[in-house]
Coordinates of C-alpha atoms and ligand atoms in Angstrom, one line a residue:
M1 CA 0.0 0.0 0.0
R2 CA 1.4 3.4 -1.0
R3 CA 0.2 6.5 0.9
V4 CA 0.1 9.3 -1.7
V5 CA 0.1 13.1 -1.6
L6 CA -1.2 14.6 -4.9
L7 CA -0.2 18.2 -5.7
G8 CA -2.4 19.9 -8.3
A9 CA -5.4 17.5 -7.9
S10 CA -7.8 19.7 -9.8
G11 CA -5.8 19.9 -13.1
S12 CA -5.6 17.7 -16.2
I13 CA -2.9 15.4 -14.8
G14 CA -4.3 15.7 -11.2
T15 CA -7.8 14.5 -12.1
Q16 CA -6.4 11.6 -14.3
T17 CA -4.2 10.6 -11.3
L18 CA -7.3 10.5 -9.1
D19 CA -8.9 8.1 -11.7
I20 CA -5.9 5.7 -11.3
L21 CA -5.8 5.9 -7.5
K22 CA -9.6 5.2 -7.5
R23 CA -9.2 2.2 -9.7
N24 CA -6.5 0.7 -7.4
P25 CA -7.8 1.1 -3.9
S26 CA -5.8 -1.9 -2.6
R27 CA -2.5 -0.3 -3.8
F28 CA -3.0 3.4 -3.0
E29 CA -4.3 5.5 -0.2
L30 CA -4.7 9.2 -0.9
V31 CA -3.7 10.9 2.4
G32 CA -3.2 14.5 1.2
F33 CA -3.8 16.8 -1.8
S34 CA -3.5 20.3 -3.0
L35 CA -5.3 22.4 -5.5
G36 CA -5.2 26.0 -6.5
K37 CA -8.4 28.1 -7.0
R38 CA -10.9 25.5 -8.0
V39 CA -12.0 24.9 -4.4
G40 CA -15.4 23.6 -5.4
F41 CA -13.5 20.4 -6.3
V42 CA -12.4 19.8 -2.6
S43 CA -15.7 18.1 -1.7
D44 CA -15.5 15.8 -4.7
V45 CA -12.1 14.6 -3.7
L46 CA -13.0 14.1 -0.1
R47 CA -16.1 12.2 -1.0
D48 CA -14.1 9.7 -3.2
F49 CA -11.1 9.6 -0.8
P50 CA -12.2 9.6 2.9
S51 CA -8.6 8.7 3.8
V52 CA -7.4 12.3 3.2
K53 CA -6.2 14.0 6.3
N54 CA -4.5 17.2 5.1
L55 CA -5.0 19.5 2.2
C56 CA -3.7 22.8 0.8
V57 CA -5.4 25.5 -1.4
Q58 CA -3.8 28.5 -3.0
N59 CA -5.6 31.3 -1.2
E60 CA -5.9 31.8 2.6
E61 CA -9.5 33.1 2.3
D62 CA -10.5 29.8 0.8
A63 CA -8.7 27.9 3.5
V64 CA -10.5 29.9 6.2
N65 CA -13.9 28.8 4.8
L66 CA -12.8 25.2 4.3
R67 CA -11.5 25.0 7.9
K68 CA -15.1 25.8 9.1
K69 CA -16.6 23.2 6.8
Y70 CA -14.0 20.5 7.6
P71 CA -12.8 21.0 11.2
N72 CA -11.2 17.5 11.4
L73 CA -8.8 18.2 8.5
Q74 CA -5.6 20.1 8.6
I75 CA -5.9 22.8 5.9
Y76 CA -2.9 24.8 4.6
S77 CA -2.7 27.6 2.1
G78 CA -0.2 29.3 -0.3
D79 CA 3.3 28.2 -1.5
S80 CA 4.4 27.6 2.1
G81 CA 1.3 25.6 2.7
L82 CA 2.4 23.1 0.0
I83 CA 5.6 22.5 2.0
S84 CA 3.7 22.2 5.3
L85 CA 1.4 19.7 3.6
L86 CA 4.4 17.6 2.6
D87 CA 6.1 18.0 6.0
H88 CA 3.0 17.0 8.1
T89 CA 1.6 14.2 6.0
D90 CA 3.0 10.7 6.5
A91 CA 3.3 9.5 2.9
D92 CA 5.4 7.3 0.7
M93 CA 4.8 9.0 -2.6
V94 CA 4.3 12.5 -3.9
V95 CA 2.7 13.1 -7.3
N96 CA 3.6 16.6 -8.5
A97 CA 0.9 17.7 -11.0
L98 CA 1.4 21.4 -10.4
V99 CA 2.0 23.6 -13.4
G100 CA 5.0 26.0 -13.5
F101 CA 7.8 27.1 -11.3
V102 CA 5.6 26.8 -8.2
G103 CA 6.3 23.0 -8.4
L104 CA 10.1 23.3 -7.8
V105 CA 10.3 23.8 -4.0
P106 CA 7.7 21.0 -3.3
S107 CA 9.7 18.6 -5.6
V108 CA 12.9 19.4 -3.7
R109 CA 11.1 19.0 -0.4
A110 CA 9.5 15.7 -1.4
L111 CA 13.0 14.3 -2.2
E112 CA 14.5 15.7 1.0
L113 CA 11.8 13.9 2.9
G114 CA 12.8 10.7 1.1
R115 CA 9.6 10.3 -0.8
I116 CA 9.0 8.6 -4.2
L117 CA 8.4 11.7 -6.4
C118 CA 6.3 11.1 -9.5
S119 CA 6.6 14.4 -11.4
A120 CA 4.6 15.7 -14.2
N121 CA 5.9 19.1 -13.3
K122 CA 8.5 19.5 -16.0
E123 CA 9.3 23.1 -15.0
S124 CA 10.9 21.9 -11.8
L125 CA 13.2 19.5 -13.7
V126 CA 14.2 22.1 -16.3
V127 CA 14.9 24.8 -13.7
G128 CA 16.2 22.7 -10.8
G129 CA 17.7 19.6 -12.5
E130 CA 21.1 20.1 -10.9
I131 CA 19.7 20.4 -7.4
I132 CA 17.3 17.5 -7.9
N133 CA 20.0 15.3 -9.2
G134 CA 22.3 16.3 -6.3
L135 CA 19.6 15.1 -3.9
L136 CA 19.2 11.8 -5.8
R137 CA 22.9 11.3 -5.8
Q138 CA 22.8 11.6 -2.0
G139 CA 20.3 8.8 -1.9
K140 CA 17.4 11.1 -1.0
G141 CA 14.1 9.9 -2.4
K142 CA 13.4 8.6 -5.9
L143 CA 12.3 10.3 -9.1
I144 CA 9.9 8.9 -11.7
P145 CA 8.7 10.9 -14.7
I146 CA 5.1 11.2 -15.8
D147 CA 5.6 13.1 -19.0
S148 CA 4.6 10.6 -21.8
E149 CA 7.8 10.9 -23.8
H150 CA 10.0 10.3 -20.7
V151 CA 7.9 7.3 -19.6
A152 CA 8.3 5.9 -23.1
I153 CA 12.1 6.6 -23.0
A154 CA 12.4 5.0 -19.5
K155 CA 10.6 1.9 -20.7
L156 CA 12.6 1.7 -23.9
L157 CA 16.0 2.2 -22.3
R158 CA 15.2 -0.4 -19.8
H159 CA 14.4 -2.8 -22.6
V160 CA 17.2 -1.9 -25.0
G161 CA 19.9 -0.9 -22.4
I162 CA 21.5 2.5 -22.6
E163 CA 24.8 1.0 -23.8
N164 CA 23.0 -0.4 -26.8
A165 CA 21.2 2.9 -27.7
E166 CA 22.5 5.0 -30.7
R167 CA 20.1 7.9 -30.0
I168 CA 16.7 8.9 -28.7
L169 CA 14.0 10.2 -31.1
I170 CA 11.6 12.3 -29.1
T171 CA 8.3 12.7 -30.9
A172 CA 6.4 16.0 -31.2
S173 CA 2.9 16.7 -32.6
G174 CA 3.8 20.2 -33.6
G175 CA 0.9 21.7 -31.6
S176 CA -2.1 23.7 -32.7
F177 CA -0.4 25.7 -35.5
R178 CA 1.6 22.9 -37.1
D179 CA -0.2 23.3 -40.5
R180 CA 0.4 27.1 -40.6
K181 CA 3.5 29.0 -41.7
R182 CA 5.3 31.1 -39.1
E183 CA 4.4 34.3 -41.0
D184 CA 0.7 33.5 -40.6
L185 CA 0.9 33.4 -36.8
A186 CA 1.1 37.2 -36.0
H187 CA -2.6 37.5 -35.1
V188 CA -3.6 34.1 -33.8
T189 CA -5.8 34.1 -30.7
P190 CA -5.6 32.2 -27.4
A191 CA -8.7 30.2 -28.5
D192 CA -6.9 29.2 -31.7
A193 CA -3.8 28.2 -29.8
L194 CA -5.7 26.2 -27.2
A195 CA -7.2 23.9 -29.8
H196 CA -4.6 21.1 -29.6
P197 CA -4.9 18.6 -32.5
T198 CA -4.2 15.4 -30.4
W199 CA -3.9 16.0 -26.7
S200 CA -6.3 17.5 -24.1
M201 CA -4.1 19.2 -21.5
G202 CA -4.0 22.3 -19.3
A203 CA -3.7 25.7 -20.9
K204 CA -0.1 26.5 -20.2
I205 CA 1.4 23.3 -21.7
T206 CA -1.0 23.6 -24.7
I207 CA 0.6 27.0 -25.5
D208 CA 4.1 25.5 -24.9
S209 CA 3.2 22.8 -27.5
A210 CA 2.2 25.5 -30.0
T211 CA 5.5 27.3 -29.7
M212 CA 7.3 23.9 -29.1
M213 CA 9.0 25.3 -26.0
N214 CA 7.4 22.2 -24.5
K215 CA 9.7 20.0 -26.7
G216 CA 12.7 22.2 -25.7
F217 CA 11.8 21.6 -22.1
E218 CA 11.4 17.9 -22.8
I219 CA 14.8 17.5 -24.3
I220 CA 16.3 19.2 -21.2
E221 CA 14.1 16.9 -19.1
A222 CA 15.5 13.9 -20.9
D223 CA 19.1 15.0 -20.1
V224 CA 18.2 15.6 -16.4
L225 CA 16.4 12.3 -16.0
F226 CA 18.7 10.0 -18.1
G227 CA 22.0 11.9 -18.1
V228 CA 22.3 11.4 -21.9
G229 CA 23.1 15.0 -23.0
T230 CA 20.8 16.9 -25.3
D231 CA 22.7 15.9 -28.5
F232 CA 21.6 12.3 -27.9
V233 CA 17.9 13.4 -28.2
T234 CA 16.5 14.3 -31.6
P235 CA 13.1 15.8 -32.1
V236 CA 10.9 14.1 -34.7
M237 CA 7.6 15.4 -36.0
H238 CA 4.8 12.9 -35.6
R239 CA 1.2 14.0 -36.3
E240 CA -0.8 11.3 -34.6
S241 CA 0.8 11.3 -31.1
Y242 CA 0.6 7.5 -30.9
V243 CA 4.3 6.9 -30.8
H244 CA 5.5 8.4 -27.5
S245 CA 9.2 8.2 -28.3
I246 CA 11.7 5.9 -30.0
V247 CA 15.1 4.5 -29.2
E248 CA 17.3 3.8 -32.2
G249 CA 19.5 0.8 -31.3
K250 CA 23.1 0.3 -32.3
D251 CA 21.7 -2.9 -34.0
G252 CA 20.0 -0.5 -36.5
L253 CA 16.5 -1.3 -35.2
F254 CA 14.0 1.3 -34.0
Y255 CA 12.2 0.5 -30.7
A256 CA 9.0 2.4 -30.2
D257 CA 6.4 2.9 -27.4
V258 CA 3.0 2.9 -29.2
S259 CA -0.4 3.7 -27.6
A260 CA -3.3 6.1 -27.9
P261 CA -2.6 9.7 -26.7
D262 CA -4.0 9.3 -23.2
M263 CA -2.0 10.3 -20.1
H264 CA -3.6 7.6 -17.9
G265 CA -1.0 5.2 -19.2
P266 CA 2.1 7.2 -18.3
I267 CA 0.6 8.2 -14.9
E268 CA -0.1 4.6 -14.2
Y269 CA 3.5 3.6 -15.1
A270 CA 4.8 6.3 -12.7
V271 CA 2.6 5.5 -9.7
M272 CA 3.1 1.8 -10.2
E273 CA 6.8 2.5 -10.1
G274 CA 7.4 1.0 -13.5
D275 CA 5.6 -2.3 -12.5
V276 CA 3.5 -2.5 -15.7
P277 CA 3.8 -4.9 -18.6
F278 CA 5.6 -3.4 -21.7
E279 CA 6.6 -4.7 -25.1
P280 CA 8.1 -2.2 -27.6
T281 CA 7.2 -2.2 -31.2
V282 CA 10.4 -3.0 -33.1
V283 CA 10.9 -2.0 -36.8
K284 CA 13.8 -1.8 -39.2
S285 CA 12.6 1.5 -40.6
L286 CA 10.0 4.1 -39.4
D287 CA 8.2 3.7 -42.7
E288 CA 7.0 0.3 -41.4
L289 CA 4.9 2.1 -38.8
P290 CA 1.4 3.2 -39.9
F291 CA 2.0 6.8 -38.8
H292 CA 3.5 10.1 -40.2
F293 CA 7.0 11.1 -39.3
A294 CA 9.0 14.1 -40.5
G295 CA 12.1 16.0 -39.7
F296 CA 12.1 18.9 -37.2
D297 CA 12.6 22.4 -38.7
P298 CA 14.4 24.6 -36.0
K299 CA 13.6 27.8 -37.9
R300 CA 9.9 27.1 -37.7
Y301 CA 10.1 26.6 -34.0
P302 CA 12.9 28.8 -32.6
A303 CA 11.8 28.1 -29.0
V304 CA 13.5 24.7 -29.1
G305 CA 16.9 26.4 -30.0
L306 CA 16.4 29.0 -27.2
A307 CA 15.8 26.2 -24.7
L308 CA 18.8 24.2 -25.8
E309 CA 21.1 27.3 -25.8
S310 CA 19.9 28.1 -22.3
H311 CA 20.6 24.6 -21.1
R312 CA 24.1 24.8 -22.6
Q313 CA 24.7 28.1 -20.6
G314 CA 23.7 26.2 -17.4
G315 CA 23.6 27.9 -14.0
N316 CA 20.5 30.0 -13.6
S317 CA 19.7 30.2 -17.3
N318 CA 16.9 27.7 -17.3
A319 CA 15.3 29.6 -14.4
V320 CA 15.3 32.7 -16.7
L321 CA 14.1 30.7 -19.7
N322 CA 11.2 29.2 -17.7
A323 CA 10.1 32.4 -15.8
A324 CA 10.2 34.5 -19.0
N325 CA 8.2 31.8 -20.8
E326 CA 5.6 31.5 -18.1
E327 CA 5.1 35.3 -17.9
A328 CA 4.8 35.5 -21.7
V329 CA 2.5 32.6 -22.1
Y330 CA 0.1 33.9 -19.4
A331 CA 0.3 37.4 -21.1
F332 CA -0.6 35.8 -24.4
L333 CA -3.5 33.9 -22.8
E334 CA -4.8 37.2 -21.4
N335 CA -4.5 38.9 -24.8
R336 CA -1.7 41.2 -23.6
L337 CA 1.0 39.8 -25.9
P338 CA 0.9 38.5 -29.5
F339 CA 1.8 34.9 -29.9
L340 CA 5.1 35.4 -31.7
Q341 CA 6.3 37.7 -29.0
I342 CA 6.4 34.8 -26.5
E343 CA 9.8 33.8 -27.9
E344 CA 10.9 37.4 -28.1
E345 CA 10.3 37.9 -24.4
V346 CA 12.3 34.7 -23.6
R347 CA 15.2 35.9 -25.9
Y348 CA 15.1 39.3 -24.2
A349 CA 15.2 37.9 -20.7
L350 CA 18.0 35.4 -21.4
K351 CA 20.2 38.4 -22.4
A352 CA 19.0 40.8 -19.7
V353 CA 19.2 38.7 -16.5
P354 CA 22.7 38.4 -15.0
H355 CA 24.2 34.9 -15.1
L356 CA 25.0 32.9 -12.0
D357 CA 27.0 29.6 -12.0
E358 CA 25.9 26.8 -9.6
P359 CA 22.9 28.7 -8.1
T360 CA 21.4 27.6 -4.8
L361 CA 17.7 27.0 -4.5
D362 CA 17.2 30.5 -3.0
Q363 CA 19.2 32.0 -5.9
L364 CA 16.9 30.2 -8.4
I365 CA 13.9 31.5 -6.6
D366 CA 15.4 35.0 -6.8
T367 CA 16.2 34.6 -10.5
D368 CA 12.6 33.5 -11.1
S369 CA 11.1 36.6 -9.4
R370 CA 13.6 39.0 -11.0
T371 CA 12.9 37.6 -14.5
R372 CA 9.2 37.8 -14.0
Q373 CA 9.4 41.4 -12.9
L374 CA 11.6 42.3 -15.9
V375 CA 9.4 40.6 -18.4
R376 CA 6.2 42.1 -17.0
E377 CA 7.7 45.6 -17.3
H378 CA 9.0 44.8 -20.8
I379 CA 5.6 43.6 -21.9
K380 CA 3.9 46.6 -20.4
G381 CA 6.4 48.9 -22.1
G382 CA 5.6 47.2 -25.5
E383 CA 1.8 47.6 -25.1
Ligands
LIG401 P1 -3.4 22.2 -15.2 O1 -3.4 23.7 -15.4 O2 -4.5 21.4 -15.8 O3 -3.4 21.9 -13.6 C1 -2.4 22.5 -12.8 C2 -2.7 22.3 -11.3 O4 -1.9 23.1 -10.5 C3 -4.2 22.6 -10.9 O5 -4.6 21.7 -9.8 C4 -4.0 24.0 -10.3 O6 -5.0 24.4 -9.4 C5 -2.7 23.9 -9.6 N1 -2.0 25.2 -9.5 C6 -1.6 26.0 -10.5 N2 -1.0 27.1 -10.1 C7 -0.9 26.9 -8.7 C8 -0.4 27.7 -7.7 N3 0.3 28.9 -7.9 N4 -0.5 27.2 -6.4 C9 -1.1 26.1 -6.1 N5 -1.6 25.3 -7.1 C10 -1.5 25.7 -8.4 O7 -2.0 21.7 -15.7 P2 -1.7 20.2 -16.3 O8 -2.3 19.2 -15.5 O9 -1.9 20.3 -17.8 O10 -0.1 20.2 -16.2 C11 0.5 19.9 -14.9 C12 2.0 19.6 -15.2 O11 2.1 18.4 -16.0 C13 2.7 20.7 -16.1 O12 4.0 20.9 -15.6 C14 2.7 20.2 -17.5 O13 3.7 20.6 -18.3 C15 2.8 18.7 -17.2 N6 2.3 17.8 -18.2 C16 0.9 17.8 -18.5 C17 0.4 16.9 -19.4 C18 -1.1 16.9 -19.7 O14 -1.5 16.1 -20.4 N7 -1.8 17.8 -19.1 C19 1.3 16.0 -20.2 C20 2.6 16.0 -19.8 C21 3.1 16.9 -18.8 P3 -6.4 25.1 -9.9 O15 -6.7 24.7 -11.3 O16 -7.4 24.6 -8.8 O17 -6.2 26.6 -9.7
LIG402 MG1 5.2 15.4 -23.1

């Protein structure tokens, strides 16, 4: 039996995680959860999981009301509440389904507490990869990815063996504007961008898919998780999102993880700690697969190059990359910034924010706030 704390229970990954916990009551007990502003969802979770003892919401006013309604529960609020929730809940596993930088400190704390961390929150891996790997090297906790490509890569590398792998092909749908030219994107709206062709996900990652910053993040994530270096990971366009990634073997064969685009599978792999049956699809050429594949054009999606350059710079660069991207994506979603300016804000911030080698967690937090401030002002100035 695993006692689980779920961070971000009301989101796309969060609700799908609840589905899986519900289906496996003999294996999992939900003992704590957090959500942001969708507090109406608290009663649904408590109805389905009476084992919950502690929870956290984003705003203190909501927490005050909930404490009156549920006097037997410990109810926390805010960013510090996420840490109190982790500190005061006796758990084996933490599922991090938060979106954005807010997921970093909880991920670090979960590992410090020795928990099994199943993380969908890729921003924490992109920004804090060094710190997270440092904790893992000290034997603190365990990290299992939830992102579908990384679950696929983990399964495939386990099957093939890293020493027998020539390279990793990470697949990309191309997002909502994949059939439009770059010059036709100047006036696209948030509603256009949110219509993802193959996946149903939260708003922020859907925009990151449209710019393909998401794929840049995922190549960095693969380096952090598997220590392979970003040159080992080649993006490949794949329209159907059925092939979650591919390992090309030194034997000349392609090993693919194939299934419908549904995050329940990768989440299940993570919370089951890899204990799920898996057989790769093995072909001599990608033409043998009944799907479309095409080369990646870095000029069409410059966000990928920005992410890789930032990762090469190291230090606090990825914190700048991520903070600028978050600010710009939310500005676009609120109609304060044109779509193509998202990348421009990231480019601007990477030049403007001073570089730091080997930042501490506090320095990453400081870099995050300084970058946001700078980008907010820059966007305002441009309006
Ligand atoms: P959603 O926006 O659907 O959900 C995010 C969750 O985080 C919600 O529960 C939200 O609460 C909570 N939250 C957001 N901001 C805060 C905050 N400041 N304080 C506390 N809680 C907060 O995101 P997704 O589920 O789509 O994505 C989660 C993570 O998983 C992201 O890092 C994403 O990149 C990654 N991922 C997602 C995939 C998907 O299919 N969705 C696939 C692969 C990776 P509320 O809504 O109540 O305000
Ligand atoms: Mg992914």
